[in-house]
């Protein structure tokens, strides 16, 4: 009886060991699948968060590359700017602000049905201001303003007692001799609802990176 019991115990032990090893194999096979599933979830979560941040940023800012020469020497062609789209949802535009706005100038002259140009200019006159331009100088409400940011040559043209309409802004480029701006009928005063945003930061060239004042 003793030998028979011993054999039975040995067989039972072997069966238990076999079942245990099989379970360990199944568990070891399941772990990579669990890890892979968690990695996929983390990856999907990261994509969703990144997409949300990208959409949010698109509502707040817009990257802009300067293409023309009308804002030299402040900005040159190829300068990469970050424009705040909600800047004027919180405050009113101020004199000296550099803005990007929608114009009626077609991207391709001769094809008026095509998309219109976005222009970058500096706000000079606020609603209700009286603008005069004479002998290369700009006067606002009877006082000649100091403009250290403009290119050589002053401000060509003549403007006499022009009153900036309500909710409009008189804008000019810093390179006054080539800028097409509020002095010209193609642009005229800029309505507030046409302003895309305020130039906030220059990201490129790297040696000029910083806040725009």
PDB file of C-alpha atoms in Angstrom:
ATOM      1  CA  UNK A   1       0.000   0.000   0.000  1.00  0.00           C
ATOM      2  CA  UNK A   2       2.825   2.335   0.837  1.00  0.00           C
ATOM      3  CA  UNK A   3       4.501   1.957  -2.571  1.00  0.00           C
ATOM      4  CA  UNK A   4       1.183   2.459  -4.389  1.00  0.00           C
ATOM      5  CA  UNK A   5       0.493   5.646  -2.427  1.00  0.00           C
ATOM      6  CA  UNK A   6       3.971   6.876  -3.216  1.00  0.00           C
ATOM      7  CA  UNK A   7       3.435   6.393  -6.938  1.00  0.00           C
ATOM      8  CA  UNK A   8       0.126   8.132  -6.803  1.00  0.00           C
ATOM      9  CA  UNK A   9       1.677  11.121  -4.991  1.00  0.00           C
ATOM     10  CA  UNK A  10       4.485  11.287  -7.536  1.00  0.00           C
ATOM     11  CA  UNK A  11       2.036  11.275 -10.448  1.00  0.00           C
ATOM     12  CA  UNK A  12      -0.125  13.889  -8.834  1.00  0.00           C
ATOM     13  CA  UNK A  13       2.930  16.083  -8.236  1.00  0.00           C
ATOM     14  CA  UNK A  14       3.990  15.720 -11.866  1.00  0.00           C
ATOM     15  CA  UNK A  15       0.505  16.659 -13.087  1.00  0.00           C
ATOM     16  CA  UNK A  16       0.444  19.747 -10.843  1.00  0.00           C
ATOM     17  CA  UNK A  17       3.913  20.788 -12.031  1.00  0.00           C
ATOM     18  CA  UNK A  18       2.830  20.346 -15.650  1.00  0.00           C
ATOM     19  CA  UNK A  19      -0.313  22.432 -15.163  1.00  0.00           C
ATOM     20  CA  UNK A  20       1.683  25.076 -13.321  1.00  0.00           C
ATOM     21  CA  UNK A  21       4.264  25.321 -16.101  1.00  0.00           C
ATOM     22  CA  UNK A  22       1.516  25.572 -18.714  1.00  0.00           C
ATOM     23  CA  UNK A  23      -0.102  28.416 -16.796  1.00  0.00           C
ATOM     24  CA  UNK A  24       3.241  30.194 -16.539  1.00  0.00           C
ATOM     25  CA  UNK A  25       3.690  29.867 -20.297  1.00  0.00           C
ATOM     26  CA  UNK A  26       0.205  31.291 -20.918  1.00  0.00           C
ATOM     27  CA  UNK A  27       0.877  34.156 -18.509  1.00  0.00           C
ATOM     28  CA  UNK A  28       4.226  34.940 -20.111  1.00  0.00           C
ATOM     29  CA  UNK A  29       2.553  34.954 -23.534  1.00  0.00           C
ATOM     30  CA  UNK A  30      -0.249  37.188 -22.274  1.00  0.00           C
ATOM     31  CA  UNK A  31       2.074  39.797 -20.741  1.00  0.00           C
ATOM     32  CA  UNK A  32       3.548  40.991 -24.076  1.00  0.00           C
ATOM     33  CA  UNK A  33       0.005  41.323 -25.444  1.00  0.00           C
ATOM     34  CA  UNK A  34      -1.035  43.376 -22.425  1.00  0.00           C
ATOM     35  CA  UNK A  35       2.054  45.572 -22.750  1.00  0.00           C
ATOM     36  CA  UNK A  36       1.418  45.978 -26.475  1.00  0.00           C
ATOM     37  CA  UNK A  37      -2.180  46.949 -25.779  1.00  0.00           C
ATOM     38  CA  UNK A  38      -1.108  49.529 -23.214  1.00  0.00           C
ATOM     39  CA  UNK A  39       1.490  50.927 -25.606  1.00  0.00           C
ATOM     40  CA  UNK A  40      -1.164  51.322 -28.320  1.00  0.00           C
ATOM     41  CA  UNK A  41      -3.499  53.068 -25.871  1.00  0.00           C
ATOM     42  CA  UNK A  42      -0.718  55.440 -24.788  1.00  0.00           C
ATOM     43  CA  UNK A  43       0.174  56.100 -28.423  1.00  0.00           C
ATOM     44  CA  UNK A  44      -3.438  56.867 -29.371  1.00  0.00           C
ATOM     45  CA  UNK A  45      -3.795  59.059 -26.282  1.00  0.00           C
ATOM     46  CA  UNK A  46      -0.652  61.012 -27.226  1.00  0.00           C
ATOM     47  CA  UNK A  47      -1.946  61.553 -30.768  1.00  0.00           C
ATOM     48  CA  UNK A  48      -5.299  62.820 -29.491  1.00  0.00           C
ATOM     49  CA  UNK A  49      -3.635  65.215 -27.042  1.00  0.00           C
ATOM     50  CA  UNK A  50      -1.222  66.478 -29.725  1.00  0.00           C
ATOM     51  CA  UNK A  51      -4.113  67.007 -32.162  1.00  0.00           C
ATOM     52  CA  UNK A  52      -6.085  68.903 -29.520  1.00  0.00           C
ATOM     53  CA  UNK A  53      -3.117  71.151 -28.746  1.00  0.00           C
ATOM     54  CA  UNK A  54      -2.540  71.765 -32.472  1.00  0.00           C
ATOM     55  CA  UNK A  55      -6.192  72.762 -33.014  1.00  0.00           C
ATOM     56  CA  UNK A  56      -6.079  75.007 -29.941  1.00  0.00           C
ATOM     57  CA  UNK A  57      -2.894  76.701 -31.129  1.00  0.00           C
ATOM     58  CA  UNK A  58      -4.423  77.254 -34.572  1.00  0.00           C
ATOM     59  CA  UNK A  59      -7.245  79.172 -32.895  1.00  0.00           C
ATOM     60  CA  UNK A  60      -4.804  81.300 -30.919  1.00  0.00           C
ATOM     61  CA  UNK A  61      -1.861  81.910 -33.246  1.00  0.00           C
ATOM     62  CA  UNK A  62      -0.950  81.715 -36.909  1.00  0.00           C
ATOM     63  CA  UNK A  63       2.590  81.428 -38.303  1.00  0.00           C
ATOM     64  CA  UNK A  64       3.376  84.005 -40.977  1.00  0.00           C
ATOM     65  CA  UNK A  65       6.301  84.441 -43.339  1.00  0.00           C
ATOM     66  CA  UNK A  66       7.103  87.957 -44.552  1.00  0.00           C
ATOM     67  CA  UNK A  67       7.188  87.963 -48.362  1.00  0.00           C
ATOM     68  CA  UNK A  68       7.547  91.607 -49.374  1.00  0.00           C
ATOM     69  CA  UNK A  69       9.888  94.523 -48.623  1.00  0.00           C
ATOM     70  CA  UNK A  70       7.333  97.033 -47.350  1.00  0.00           C
ATOM     71  CA  UNK A  71       8.291  96.600 -43.669  1.00  0.00           C
ATOM     72  CA  UNK A  72      12.065  96.988 -44.010  1.00  0.00           C
ATOM     73  CA  UNK A  73      14.164  97.655 -41.991  1.00  0.00           C
ATOM     74  CA  UNK A  74      11.951  96.215 -39.232  1.00  0.00           C
ATOM     75  CA  UNK A  75      11.187  92.997 -41.109  1.00  0.00           C
ATOM     76  CA  UNK A  76      12.740  91.438 -44.185  1.00  0.00           C
ATOM     77  CA  UNK A  77      11.537  88.856 -46.661  1.00  0.00           C
ATOM     78  CA  UNK A  78      11.826  85.411 -45.111  1.00  0.00           C
ATOM     79  CA  UNK A  79      11.298  86.558 -41.528  1.00  0.00           C
ATOM     80  CA  UNK A  80       9.124  84.027 -39.696  1.00  0.00           C
ATOM     81  CA  UNK A  81       6.565  85.547 -37.333  1.00  0.00           C
ATOM     82  CA  UNK A  82       3.999  84.291 -34.849  1.00  0.00           C
ATOM     83  CA  UNK A  83       0.754  86.266 -35.034  1.00  0.00           C
ATOM     84  CA  UNK A  84      -1.730  86.360 -32.146  1.00  0.00           C
ATOM     85  CA  UNK A  85      -5.234  85.835 -33.502  1.00  0.00           C
ATOM     86  CA  UNK A  86      -7.020  86.733 -30.262  1.00  0.00           C
ATOM     87  CA  UNK A  87      -4.933  89.783 -29.406  1.00  0.00           C
ATOM     88  CA  UNK A  88      -7.734  92.155 -30.376  1.00  0.00           C
ATOM     89  CA  UNK A  89     -10.484  90.060 -28.854  1.00  0.00           C
ATOM     90  CA  UNK A  90      -9.155  91.219 -25.506  1.00  0.00           C
ATOM     91  CA  UNK A  91      -7.884  94.740 -26.247  1.00  0.00           C
ATOM     92  CA  UNK A  92      -8.165  97.361 -28.984  1.00  0.00           C
ATOM     93  CA  UNK A  93      -5.360  97.821 -31.527  1.00  0.00           C
ATOM     94  CA  UNK A  94      -2.791 100.429 -30.504  1.00  0.00           C
ATOM     95  CA  UNK A  95      -0.679 102.888 -32.413  1.00  0.00           C
ATOM     96  CA  UNK A  96       2.600 101.237 -33.378  1.00  0.00           C
ATOM     97  CA  UNK A  97       1.220  97.690 -33.420  1.00  0.00           C
ATOM     98  CA  UNK A  98       2.363  95.578 -36.366  1.00  0.00           C
ATOM     99  CA  UNK A  99      -0.664  93.788 -37.782  1.00  0.00           C
ATOM    100  CA  UNK A 100      -1.561  91.292 -40.485  1.00  0.00           C
ATOM    101  CA  UNK A 101      -4.843  91.982 -42.250  1.00  0.00           C
ATOM    102  CA  UNK A 102      -6.940  90.908 -45.219  1.00  0.00           C
ATOM    103  CA  UNK A 103      -6.752  93.217 -48.213  1.00  0.00           C
ATOM    104  CA  UNK A 104      -8.711  93.432 -51.458  1.00  0.00           C
ATOM    105  CA  UNK A 105      -5.523  93.115 -53.520  1.00  0.00           C
ATOM    106  CA  UNK A 106      -5.617  89.862 -55.542  1.00  0.00           C
ATOM    107  CA  UNK A 107      -2.755  87.389 -55.138  1.00  0.00           C
ATOM    108  CA  UNK A 108      -2.406  87.294 -58.920  1.00  0.00           C
ATOM    109  CA  UNK A 109      -3.055  90.646 -60.633  1.00  0.00           C
ATOM    110  CA  UNK A 110      -5.494  90.264 -63.504  1.00  0.00           C
ATOM    111  CA  UNK A 111      -7.319  87.441 -61.739  1.00  0.00           C
ATOM    112  CA  UNK A 112      -9.664  89.227 -59.325  1.00  0.00           C
ATOM    113  CA  UNK A 113     -11.554  86.030 -58.535  1.00  0.00           C
ATOM    114  CA  UNK A 114      -8.490  84.535 -56.891  1.00  0.00           C
ATOM    115  CA  UNK A 115      -7.673  84.792 -53.177  1.00  0.00           C
ATOM    116  CA  UNK A 116      -6.622  88.155 -51.785  1.00  0.00           C
ATOM    117  CA  UNK A 117      -3.298  89.117 -50.216  1.00  0.00           C
ATOM    118  CA  UNK A 118      -2.600  89.286 -46.514  1.00  0.00           C
ATOM    119  CA  UNK A 119      -0.600  92.426 -45.773  1.00  0.00           C
ATOM    120  CA  UNK A 120       1.675  93.303 -42.866  1.00  0.00           C
ATOM    121  CA  UNK A 121       1.749  96.974 -41.822  1.00  0.00           C
ATOM    122  CA  UNK A 122       2.094  99.206 -38.786  1.00  0.00           C
ATOM    123  CA  UNK A 123      -0.862 101.017 -37.223  1.00  0.00           C
ATOM    124  CA  UNK A 124      -0.304 104.775 -37.411  1.00  0.00           C
ATOM    125  CA  UNK A 125      -3.752 106.286 -36.987  1.00  0.00           C
ATOM    126  CA  UNK A 126      -6.545 105.203 -34.633  1.00  0.00           C
ATOM    127  CA  UNK A 127     -10.303 105.789 -35.155  1.00  0.00           C
ATOM    128  CA  UNK A 128     -11.052 109.522 -35.053  1.00  0.00           C
ATOM    129  CA  UNK A 129      -7.417 110.597 -35.564  1.00  0.00           C
ATOM    130  CA  UNK A 130      -6.734 113.393 -38.051  1.00  0.00           C
ATOM    131  CA  UNK A 131      -3.846 112.409 -40.344  1.00  0.00           C
ATOM    132  CA  UNK A 132      -1.667 114.815 -42.303  1.00  0.00           C
ATOM    133  CA  UNK A 133       1.360 113.882 -44.409  1.00  0.00           C
ATOM    134  CA  UNK A 134       3.513 116.626 -45.868  1.00  0.00           C
ATOM    135  CA  UNK A 135       7.204 117.083 -46.711  1.00  0.00           C
ATOM    136  CA  UNK A 136       7.953 113.511 -45.636  1.00  0.00           C
ATOM    137  CA  UNK A 137       6.518 113.969 -42.135  1.00  0.00           C
ATOM    138  CA  UNK A 138       3.417 112.452 -40.562  1.00  0.00           C
ATOM    139  CA  UNK A 139       1.236 114.492 -38.223  1.00  0.00           C
ATOM    140  CA  UNK A 140      -1.501 113.084 -36.024  1.00  0.00           C
ATOM    141  CA  UNK A 141      -3.993 115.493 -34.503  1.00  0.00           C
ATOM    142  CA  UNK A 142      -1.692 118.388 -35.327  1.00  0.00           C
ATOM    143  CA  UNK A 143       1.550 116.898 -33.923  1.00  0.00           C
ATOM    144  CA  UNK A 144       4.447 115.491 -35.946  1.00  0.00           C
ATOM    145  CA  UNK A 145       5.154 111.968 -34.698  1.00  0.00           C
ATOM    146  CA  UNK A 146       8.575 110.460 -34.176  1.00  0.00           C
ATOM    147  CA  UNK A 147       9.079 107.330 -36.291  1.00  0.00           C
ATOM    148  CA  UNK A 148      12.509 105.793 -35.647  1.00  0.00           C
ATOM    149  CA  UNK A 149      11.400 102.509 -37.250  1.00  0.00           C
ATOM    150  CA  UNK A 150      10.935 103.797 -40.817  1.00  0.00           C
ATOM    151  CA  UNK A 151      13.369 103.327 -43.675  1.00  0.00           C
ATOM    152  CA  UNK A 152      15.336 106.200 -45.137  1.00  0.00           C
ATOM    153  CA  UNK A 153      13.395 108.609 -47.305  1.00  0.00           C
ATOM    154  CA  UNK A 154      10.622 109.653 -44.955  1.00  0.00           C
ATOM    155  CA  UNK A 155       6.984 109.329 -45.983  1.00  0.00           C
ATOM    156  CA  UNK A 156       6.208 110.247 -49.614  1.00  0.00           C
ATOM    157  CA  UNK A 157       2.807 111.570 -50.616  1.00  0.00           C
ATOM    158  CA  UNK A 158       0.364 114.125 -49.319  1.00  0.00           C
ATOM    159  CA  UNK A 159      -2.566 113.517 -47.006  1.00  0.00           C
ATOM    160  CA  UNK A 160      -4.602 116.485 -45.816  1.00  0.00           C
ATOM    161  CA  UNK A 161      -6.805 116.373 -42.734  1.00  0.00           C
ATOM    162  CA  UNK A 162      -7.871 112.775 -43.240  1.00  0.00           C
ATOM    163  CA  UNK A 163     -10.121 111.594 -40.399  1.00  0.00           C
ATOM    164  CA  UNK A 164      -9.814 107.872 -39.685  1.00  0.00           C
ATOM    165  CA  UNK A 165     -13.332 106.362 -39.734  1.00  0.00           C
ATOM    166  CA  UNK A 166     -14.865 104.605 -36.745  1.00  0.00           C
ATOM    167  CA  UNK A 167     -13.614 101.022 -36.252  1.00  0.00           C
ATOM    168  CA  UNK A 168     -10.896 101.635 -38.858  1.00  0.00           C
ATOM    169  CA  UNK A 169      -7.130 102.078 -38.695  1.00  0.00           C
ATOM    170  CA  UNK A 170      -4.673 104.015 -40.824  1.00  0.00           C
ATOM    171  CA  UNK A 171      -1.710 101.744 -41.549  1.00  0.00           C
ATOM    172  CA  UNK A 172       1.620 102.154 -43.323  1.00  0.00           C
ATOM    173  CA  UNK A 173       4.674 100.041 -43.997  1.00  0.00           C
ATOM    174  CA  UNK A 174       7.997 101.032 -42.465  1.00  0.00           C
ATOM    175  CA  UNK A 175       9.543 101.165 -45.936  1.00  0.00           C
ATOM    176  CA  UNK A 176       7.390 104.089 -46.985  1.00  0.00           C
ATOM    177  CA  UNK A 177       8.819 104.534 -50.476  1.00  0.00           C
ATOM    178  CA  UNK A 178       7.589 101.100 -51.660  1.00  0.00           C
ATOM    179  CA  UNK A 179       4.724 100.291 -49.289  1.00  0.00           C
ATOM    180  CA  UNK A 180       1.185 100.022 -50.616  1.00  0.00           C
ATOM    181  CA  UNK A 181      -0.888 101.014 -47.598  1.00  0.00           C
ATOM    182  CA  UNK A 182      -3.622 103.342 -46.343  1.00  0.00           C
ATOM    183  CA  UNK A 183      -2.206 106.151 -48.462  1.00  0.00           C
ATOM    184  CA  UNK A 184      -3.395 104.245 -51.525  1.00  0.00           C
ATOM    185  CA  UNK A 185      -6.955 103.529 -52.641  1.00  0.00           C
ATOM    186  CA  UNK A 186      -6.119  99.831 -53.100  1.00  0.00           C
ATOM    187  CA  UNK A 187      -5.849  99.537 -49.339  1.00  0.00           C
ATOM    188  CA  UNK A 188      -7.311 102.586 -47.614  1.00  0.00           C
ATOM    189  CA  UNK A 189      -8.227 102.433 -43.933  1.00  0.00           C
ATOM    190  CA  UNK A 190      -8.354  98.925 -42.464  1.00  0.00           C
ATOM    191  CA  UNK A 191     -11.563  97.800 -40.801  1.00  0.00           C
ATOM    192  CA  UNK A 192     -11.055  96.101 -37.446  1.00  0.00           C
ATOM    193  CA  UNK A 193     -12.842  92.932 -38.573  1.00  0.00           C
ATOM    194  CA  UNK A 194     -10.278  92.535 -41.363  1.00  0.00           C
ATOM    195  CA  UNK A 195      -7.369  92.296 -38.932  1.00  0.00           C
ATOM    196  CA  UNK A 196      -6.101  88.718 -38.676  1.00  0.00           C
ATOM    197  CA  UNK A 197      -3.929  89.428 -35.660  1.00  0.00           C
ATOM    198  CA  UNK A 198      -0.975  91.187 -34.106  1.00  0.00           C
ATOM    199  CA  UNK A 199       2.635  90.204 -34.812  1.00  0.00           C
ATOM    200  CA  UNK A 200       3.934  88.973 -31.453  1.00  0.00           C
ATOM    201  CA  UNK A 201       7.161  87.024 -31.899  1.00  0.00           C
ATOM    202  CA  UNK A 202       9.884  86.708 -34.517  1.00  0.00           C
ATOM    203  CA  UNK A 203      11.186  83.124 -34.669  1.00  0.00           C
ATOM    204  CA  UNK A 204      13.538  83.536 -37.627  1.00  0.00           C
ATOM    205  CA  UNK A 205      16.230  84.610 -38.351  1.00  0.00           C
ATOM    206  CA  UNK A 206      17.573  83.173 -35.123  1.00  0.00           C
ATOM    207  CA  UNK A 207      19.808  86.160 -34.409  1.00  0.00           C
ATOM    208  CA  UNK A 208      16.660  88.346 -34.243  1.00  0.00           C
ATOM    209  CA  UNK A 209      14.412  85.966 -32.337  1.00  0.00           C
ATOM    210  CA  UNK A 210      12.267  87.674 -29.725  1.00  0.00           C
ATOM    211  CA  UNK A 211       9.151  89.652 -28.923  1.00  0.00           C
ATOM    212  CA  UNK A 212       8.031  92.254 -31.439  1.00  0.00           C
ATOM    213  CA  UNK A 213       7.701  95.770 -30.051  1.00  0.00           C
TER     214      UNK A 213
END
